[in-house]
Short mmCIF file of C-alpha atoms in Angstrom, two decimals:
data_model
loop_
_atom_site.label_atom_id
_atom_site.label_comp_id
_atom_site.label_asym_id
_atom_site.label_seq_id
_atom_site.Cartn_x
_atom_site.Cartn_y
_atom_site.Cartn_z
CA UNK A 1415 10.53 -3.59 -10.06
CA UNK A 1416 8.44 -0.47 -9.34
CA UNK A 1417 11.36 2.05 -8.80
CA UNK A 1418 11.27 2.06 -5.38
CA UNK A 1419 14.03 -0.10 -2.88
CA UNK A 1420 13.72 -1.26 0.50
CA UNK A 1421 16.71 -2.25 3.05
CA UNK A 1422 16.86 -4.16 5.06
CA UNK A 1423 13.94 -6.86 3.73
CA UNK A 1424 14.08 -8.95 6.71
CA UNK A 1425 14.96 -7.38 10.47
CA UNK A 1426 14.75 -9.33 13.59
CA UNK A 1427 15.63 -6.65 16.71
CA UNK A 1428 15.26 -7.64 20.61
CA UNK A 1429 12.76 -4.78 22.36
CA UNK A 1430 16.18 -2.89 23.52
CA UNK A 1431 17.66 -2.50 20.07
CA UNK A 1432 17.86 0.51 17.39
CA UNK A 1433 17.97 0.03 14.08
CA UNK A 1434 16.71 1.44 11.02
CA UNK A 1435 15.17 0.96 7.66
CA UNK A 1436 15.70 2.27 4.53
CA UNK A 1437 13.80 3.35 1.46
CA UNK A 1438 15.32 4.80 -1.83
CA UNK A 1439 13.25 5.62 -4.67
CA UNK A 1440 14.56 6.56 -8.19
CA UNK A 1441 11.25 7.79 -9.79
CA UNK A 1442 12.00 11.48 -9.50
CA UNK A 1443 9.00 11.85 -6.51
CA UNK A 1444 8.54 14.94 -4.53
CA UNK A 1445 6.46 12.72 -1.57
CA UNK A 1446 7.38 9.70 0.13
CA UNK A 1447 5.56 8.13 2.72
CA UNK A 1448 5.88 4.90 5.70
CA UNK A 1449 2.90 2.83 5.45
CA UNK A 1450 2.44 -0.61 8.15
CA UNK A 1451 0.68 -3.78 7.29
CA UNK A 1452 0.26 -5.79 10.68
CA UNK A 1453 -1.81 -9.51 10.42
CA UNK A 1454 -5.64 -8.93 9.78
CA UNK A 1455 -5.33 -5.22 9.45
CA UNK A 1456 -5.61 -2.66 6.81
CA UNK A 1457 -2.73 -0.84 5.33
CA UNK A 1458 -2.33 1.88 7.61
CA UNK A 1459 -0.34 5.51 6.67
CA UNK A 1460 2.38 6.22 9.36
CA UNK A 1461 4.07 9.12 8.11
CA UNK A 1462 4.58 11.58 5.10
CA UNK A 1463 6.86 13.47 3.58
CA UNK A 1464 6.52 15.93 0.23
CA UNK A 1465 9.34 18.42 -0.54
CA UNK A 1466 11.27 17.16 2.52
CA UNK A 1467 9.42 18.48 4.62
CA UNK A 1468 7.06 16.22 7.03
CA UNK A 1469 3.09 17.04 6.09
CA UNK A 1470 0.97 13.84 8.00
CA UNK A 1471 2.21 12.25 10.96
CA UNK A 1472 -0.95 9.62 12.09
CA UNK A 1473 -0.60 9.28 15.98
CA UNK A 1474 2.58 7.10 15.62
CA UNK A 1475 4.61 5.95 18.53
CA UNK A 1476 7.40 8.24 19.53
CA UNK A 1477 9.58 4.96 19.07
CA UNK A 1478 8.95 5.30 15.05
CA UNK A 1479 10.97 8.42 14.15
CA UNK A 1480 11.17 9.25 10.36
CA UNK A 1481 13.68 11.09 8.69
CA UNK A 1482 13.86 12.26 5.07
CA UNK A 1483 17.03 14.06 3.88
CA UNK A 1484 16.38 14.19 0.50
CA UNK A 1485 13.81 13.57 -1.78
CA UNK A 1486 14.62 10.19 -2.73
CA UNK A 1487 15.83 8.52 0.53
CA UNK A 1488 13.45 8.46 3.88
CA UNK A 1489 14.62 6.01 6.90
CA UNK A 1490 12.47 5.22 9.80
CA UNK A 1491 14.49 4.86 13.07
CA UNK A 1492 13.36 2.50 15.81
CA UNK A 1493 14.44 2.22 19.44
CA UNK A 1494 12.85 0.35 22.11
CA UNK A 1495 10.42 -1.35 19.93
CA UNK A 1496 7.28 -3.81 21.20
CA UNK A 1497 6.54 -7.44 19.72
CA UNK A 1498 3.35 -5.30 18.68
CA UNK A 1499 5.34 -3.54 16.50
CA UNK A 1500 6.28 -6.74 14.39
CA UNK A 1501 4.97 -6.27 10.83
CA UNK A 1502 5.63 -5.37 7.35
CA UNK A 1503 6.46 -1.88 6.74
CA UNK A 1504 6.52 -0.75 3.46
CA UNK A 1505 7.77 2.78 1.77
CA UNK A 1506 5.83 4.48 -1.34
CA UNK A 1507 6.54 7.74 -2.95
CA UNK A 1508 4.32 9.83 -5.73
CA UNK A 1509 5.08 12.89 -7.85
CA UNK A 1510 3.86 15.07 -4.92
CA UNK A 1511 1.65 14.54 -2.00
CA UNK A 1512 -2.41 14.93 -2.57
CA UNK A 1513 -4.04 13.02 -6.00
CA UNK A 1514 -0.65 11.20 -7.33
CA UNK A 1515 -0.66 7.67 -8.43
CA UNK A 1516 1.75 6.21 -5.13
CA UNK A 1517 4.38 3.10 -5.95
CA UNK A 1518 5.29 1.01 -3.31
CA UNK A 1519 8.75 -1.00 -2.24
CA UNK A 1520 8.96 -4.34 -1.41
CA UNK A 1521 8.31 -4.22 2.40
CA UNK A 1522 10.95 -4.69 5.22
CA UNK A 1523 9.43 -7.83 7.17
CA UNK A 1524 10.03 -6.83 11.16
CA UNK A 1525 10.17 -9.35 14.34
CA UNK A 1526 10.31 -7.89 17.15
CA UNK A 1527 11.35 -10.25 20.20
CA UNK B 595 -11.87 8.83 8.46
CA UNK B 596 -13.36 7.33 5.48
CA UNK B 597 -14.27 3.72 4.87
CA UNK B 598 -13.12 1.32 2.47
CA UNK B 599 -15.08 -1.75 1.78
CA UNK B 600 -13.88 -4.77 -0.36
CA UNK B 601 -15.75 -7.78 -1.41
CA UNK B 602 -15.70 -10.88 -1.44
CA UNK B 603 -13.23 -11.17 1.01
CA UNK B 604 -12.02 -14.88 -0.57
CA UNK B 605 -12.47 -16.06 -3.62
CA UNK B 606 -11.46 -19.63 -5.36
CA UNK B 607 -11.53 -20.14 -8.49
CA UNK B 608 -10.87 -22.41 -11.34
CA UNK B 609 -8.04 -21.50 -13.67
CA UNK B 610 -9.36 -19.53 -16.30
CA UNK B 611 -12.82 -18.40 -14.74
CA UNK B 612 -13.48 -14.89 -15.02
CA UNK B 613 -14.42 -12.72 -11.41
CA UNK B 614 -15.67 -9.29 -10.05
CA UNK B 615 -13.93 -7.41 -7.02
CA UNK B 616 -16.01 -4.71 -5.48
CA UNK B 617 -14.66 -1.76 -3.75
CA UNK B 618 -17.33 0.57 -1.71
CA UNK B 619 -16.22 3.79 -0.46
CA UNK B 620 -17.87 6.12 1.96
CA UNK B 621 -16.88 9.74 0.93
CA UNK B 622 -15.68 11.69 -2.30
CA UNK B 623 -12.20 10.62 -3.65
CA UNK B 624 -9.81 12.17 -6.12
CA UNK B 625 -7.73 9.45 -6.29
CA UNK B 626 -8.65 5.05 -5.96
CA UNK B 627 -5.50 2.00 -6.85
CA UNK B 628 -5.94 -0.74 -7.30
CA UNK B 629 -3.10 -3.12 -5.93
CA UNK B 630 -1.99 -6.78 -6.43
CA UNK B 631 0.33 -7.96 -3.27
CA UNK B 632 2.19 -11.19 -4.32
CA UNK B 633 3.16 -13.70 -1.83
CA UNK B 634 6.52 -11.79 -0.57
CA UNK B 635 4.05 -8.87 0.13
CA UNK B 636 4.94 -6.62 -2.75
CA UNK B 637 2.09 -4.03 -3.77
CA UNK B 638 2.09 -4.06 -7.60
CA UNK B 639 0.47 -0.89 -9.01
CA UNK B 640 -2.54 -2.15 -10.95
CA UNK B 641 -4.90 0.80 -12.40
CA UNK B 642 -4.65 4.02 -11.16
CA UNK B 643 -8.43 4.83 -11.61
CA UNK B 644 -10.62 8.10 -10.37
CA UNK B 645 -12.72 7.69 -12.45
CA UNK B 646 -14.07 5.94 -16.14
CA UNK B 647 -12.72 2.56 -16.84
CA UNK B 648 -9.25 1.04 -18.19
CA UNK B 649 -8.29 -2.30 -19.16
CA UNK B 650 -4.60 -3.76 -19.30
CA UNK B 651 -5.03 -7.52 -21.01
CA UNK B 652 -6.77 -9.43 -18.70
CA UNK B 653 -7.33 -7.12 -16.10
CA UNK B 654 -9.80 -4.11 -16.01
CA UNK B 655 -11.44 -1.64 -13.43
CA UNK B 656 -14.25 0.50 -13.51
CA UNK B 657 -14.83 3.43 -11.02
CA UNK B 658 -18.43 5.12 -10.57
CA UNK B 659 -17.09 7.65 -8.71
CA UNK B 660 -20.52 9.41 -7.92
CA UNK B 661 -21.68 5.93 -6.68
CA UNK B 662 -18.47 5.85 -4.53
CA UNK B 663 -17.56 2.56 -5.97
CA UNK B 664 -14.77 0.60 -8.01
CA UNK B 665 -14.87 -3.14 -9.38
CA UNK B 666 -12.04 -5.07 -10.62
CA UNK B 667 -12.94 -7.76 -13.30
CA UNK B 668 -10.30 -10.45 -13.85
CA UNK B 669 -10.77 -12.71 -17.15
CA UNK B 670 -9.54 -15.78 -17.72
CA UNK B 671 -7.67 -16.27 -14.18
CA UNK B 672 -4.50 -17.69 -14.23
CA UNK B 673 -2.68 -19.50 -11.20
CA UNK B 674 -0.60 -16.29 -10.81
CA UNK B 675 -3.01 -14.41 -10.19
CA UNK B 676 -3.25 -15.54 -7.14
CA UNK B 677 -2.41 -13.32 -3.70
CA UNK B 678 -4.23 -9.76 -2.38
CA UNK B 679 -6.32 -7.37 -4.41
CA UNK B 680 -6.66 -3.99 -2.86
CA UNK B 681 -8.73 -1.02 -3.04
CA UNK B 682 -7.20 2.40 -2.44
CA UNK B 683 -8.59 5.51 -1.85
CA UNK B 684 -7.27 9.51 -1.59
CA UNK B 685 -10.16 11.67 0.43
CA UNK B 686 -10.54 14.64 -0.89
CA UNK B 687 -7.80 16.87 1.08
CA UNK B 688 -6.08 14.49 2.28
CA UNK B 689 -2.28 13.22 1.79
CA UNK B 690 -2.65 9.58 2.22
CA UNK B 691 -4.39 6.48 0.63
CA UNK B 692 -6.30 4.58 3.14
CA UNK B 693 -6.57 0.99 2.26
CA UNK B 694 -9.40 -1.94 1.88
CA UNK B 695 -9.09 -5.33 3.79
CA UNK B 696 -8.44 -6.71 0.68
CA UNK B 697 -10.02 -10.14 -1.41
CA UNK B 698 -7.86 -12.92 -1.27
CA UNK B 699 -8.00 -14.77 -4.51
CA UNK B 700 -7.11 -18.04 -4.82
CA UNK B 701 -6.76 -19.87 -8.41
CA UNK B 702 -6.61 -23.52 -8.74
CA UNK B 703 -5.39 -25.17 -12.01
#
């Protein structure tokens, strides 16, 4: 248990769908942050957020759209999604942005069909 | 960006060997994890390690950070030890950790 909670864990969506996931952390961060784990790929940063306010966004889709309304909840909506878009995407937060030790949530496992 | 190198990329090994993960990195860092993901593809936090070396039991890490490397010794493996070691790393000025391919360990009792 690292702190920080993921919802849904599993998510299968057709291409024409919305829905959106949810992280919660209940460390007391200032940063949160989307990270996505596709097969035979590195970890890859998708967006970040310190203070609330949104400080990296890595040439992601305009399908991925973040939103962080406090400091300990960020959701990432989706809409219109791809079957390349299936993946794990996990949540992390840290004190602040920059040189913080990060802790990660369990993942949300996405299908996209 | 900058690169992150990990090696071996698989590794089997008897219950209760001992073994040495690399981690190469191409630029200056102020931050490097290292991360255990367990089969249901949780990242558990393992050392959070700049620089100098820490141990925690079996585990411990050593970063060289002016060599722009880390290494990960594991002693006396243990069947749960098994899964996806990664190395982490924070570029200087930047916001985000970028991520290793990772060494898949495998332990066999």
């Amino acid at each position: 248990e690292t702190g920080v909670t993921q919802t849904p864990r599993h998510l299968v969506m057709g291409m024409t769908n919305k829905k959106s996931l949810k992280c919660e952390q209940h460390l007391g961060h200032n940063a949160m942050y989307w990270y996505k784990q596709s097969a035979k790929k590195p970890l890859e940063l998708m967006f970040v957020y310190s203070l609330e306010e949104r400080v990296e966004n890595n040439s992601v889709p305009s399908r991925f759209s973040p939103e962080c309304p406090n400091s300990s909840h960020l959701f990432l909506h989706l809409h219109t999604l791809q079957p390349e878009d299936s993946a794990l995407y996990l949540c992390a937060s840290s004190h602040l942005a920059g040189a913080y030790e990060q802790y990660f949530g369990p993942g949300t496992r996405l299908t996209v069909t | 960006g900058i690169q992150v190198e990990q090696s071996p990329p698989d590794l089997i090994l008897q219950e209760g060997a001992n073994s040495t993960l690399r981690c190469n990195f191409s630029d200056s860092v102020n931050n490097l994890q290292w991360f255990h993901q367990n089969p249901w593809g949780q990242l558990i936090n393992l050392f959070y390690i700049p620089s100098g070396t820490k141990q925690n039991g079996r585990l411990s890490a050593t970063t060289v950070a002016t060599e722009r490397y880390s290494l990960l010794y594991i002693s006396s493996s243990q069947t749960t030890d098994s899964g996806v070691y990664f190395c982490a790393v924070l570029q200087t000025g930047a916001n985000n950790l970028f991520f290793g391919t990772g060494t898949r360990l495998t332990v066999i009792p």
